[in-house]
């Protein structure tokens, strides 16, 4: 079974802190994604990566950065957390072929920024 | 960013009822349509990936159809059970690897 794990289920941080959200997948997938989910807005793509050291902006990248030093790990970084980044963050991974690659999701991290 | 609409937003049905939801998306630049089920406190899991106009897929009591010319997909659940309670998300794909998720249909199946 594909397994995507995220470092924390719940996280509370203060405004201005640097926050790291870690995601690890064990199926050797090339593609990895970070989404946030907010009520009434659905899952929105923040960043994604096709390969190690490669990254592309999604629909809402402002205030975030990412790092992919190893194929299995994709980190989301909030350089200076703000209250509007309070949300549920989900990581996903997938493998080509691009037209049929279902995404496998982690359990999510609920981040609260005070 | 694709404009994806799902309806209804929420739905309460009785055990044994059959139900269906709609996903509407732009028909231009269509590549594939994904359906996911997201149960509370769990991860979203893929139900179907559909690419061809007229596609129909089935998994147990759940099935889906696709109309790429008019830009919609239906998800059907036959004989709903309490374990079907979840949020059902559709996500069309245009060019590239990006999915655009709808806001989902929240289904509650009551005994």
mmCIF file of N, CA and C in Angstrom, chain A residues 5-6 20 23 25 32 43 61 63 71 79 90 102 106:
data_model
loop_
_atom_site.group_PDB
_atom_site.id
_atom_site.type_symbol
_atom_site.label_atom_id
_atom_site.label_comp_id
_atom_site.label_asym_id
_atom_site.label_seq_id
_atom_site.Cartn_x
_atom_site.Cartn_y
_atom_site.Cartn_z
ATOM 1 N N UNK A 5 3.003 10.017 4.688
ATOM 2 C CA UNK A 5 2.917 10.441 6.078
ATOM 3 C C UNK A 5 3.299 11.907 6.200
ATOM 4 N N UNK A 6 2.675 12.549 7.174
ATOM 5 C CA UNK A 6 2.973 13.947 7.455
ATOM 6 C C UNK A 6 3.433 14.030 8.900
ATOM 7 N N UNK A 20 7.853 24.419 9.546
ATOM 8 C CA UNK A 20 8.188 23.372 8.586
ATOM 9 C C UNK A 20 7.134 22.273 8.669
ATOM 10 N N UNK A 23 6.585 15.964 4.686
ATOM 11 C CA UNK A 23 5.800 14.920 4.045
ATOM 12 C C UNK A 23 6.759 13.868 3.489
ATOM 13 N N UNK A 25 6.815 10.005 1.407
ATOM 14 C CA UNK A 25 6.075 8.922 0.742
ATOM 15 C C UNK A 25 7.035 7.774 0.483
ATOM 16 N N UNK A 32 5.099 15.164 -6.181
ATOM 17 C CA UNK A 32 4.578 15.441 -4.841
ATOM 18 C C UNK A 32 3.934 16.811 -4.821
ATOM 19 N N UNK A 43 -9.806 22.066 -1.934
ATOM 20 C CA UNK A 43 -8.357 21.885 -1.881
ATOM 21 C C UNK A 43 -7.696 22.814 -2.901
ATOM 22 N N UNK A 61 0.864 30.240 -4.059
ATOM 23 C CA UNK A 61 2.188 30.024 -3.458
ATOM 24 C C UNK A 61 2.659 31.126 -2.501
ATOM 25 N N UNK A 63 3.667 33.361 0.358
ATOM 26 C CA UNK A 63 3.872 33.125 1.780
ATOM 27 C C UNK A 63 4.440 31.749 2.099
ATOM 28 N N UNK A 71 13.932 12.283 -2.987
ATOM 29 C CA UNK A 71 12.741 11.941 -3.752
ATOM 30 C C UNK A 71 11.539 11.678 -2.851
ATOM 31 N N UNK A 79 7.716 30.841 5.904
ATOM 32 C CA UNK A 79 8.875 31.629 6.344
ATOM 33 C C UNK A 79 8.544 32.471 7.569
ATOM 34 N N UNK A 90 -2.520 19.403 3.317
ATOM 35 C CA UNK A 90 -2.415 18.015 2.866
ATOM 36 C C UNK A 90 -1.312 17.862 1.846
ATOM 37 N N UNK A 102 -3.488 8.887 -10.240
ATOM 38 C CA UNK A 102 -4.250 9.282 -9.071
ATOM 39 C C UNK A 102 -3.270 9.755 -8.011
ATOM 40 N N UNK A 106 -1.725 12.220 2.219
ATOM 41 C CA UNK A 106 -1.414 12.016 3.619
ATOM 42 C C UNK A 106 -2.612 12.375 4.483
#
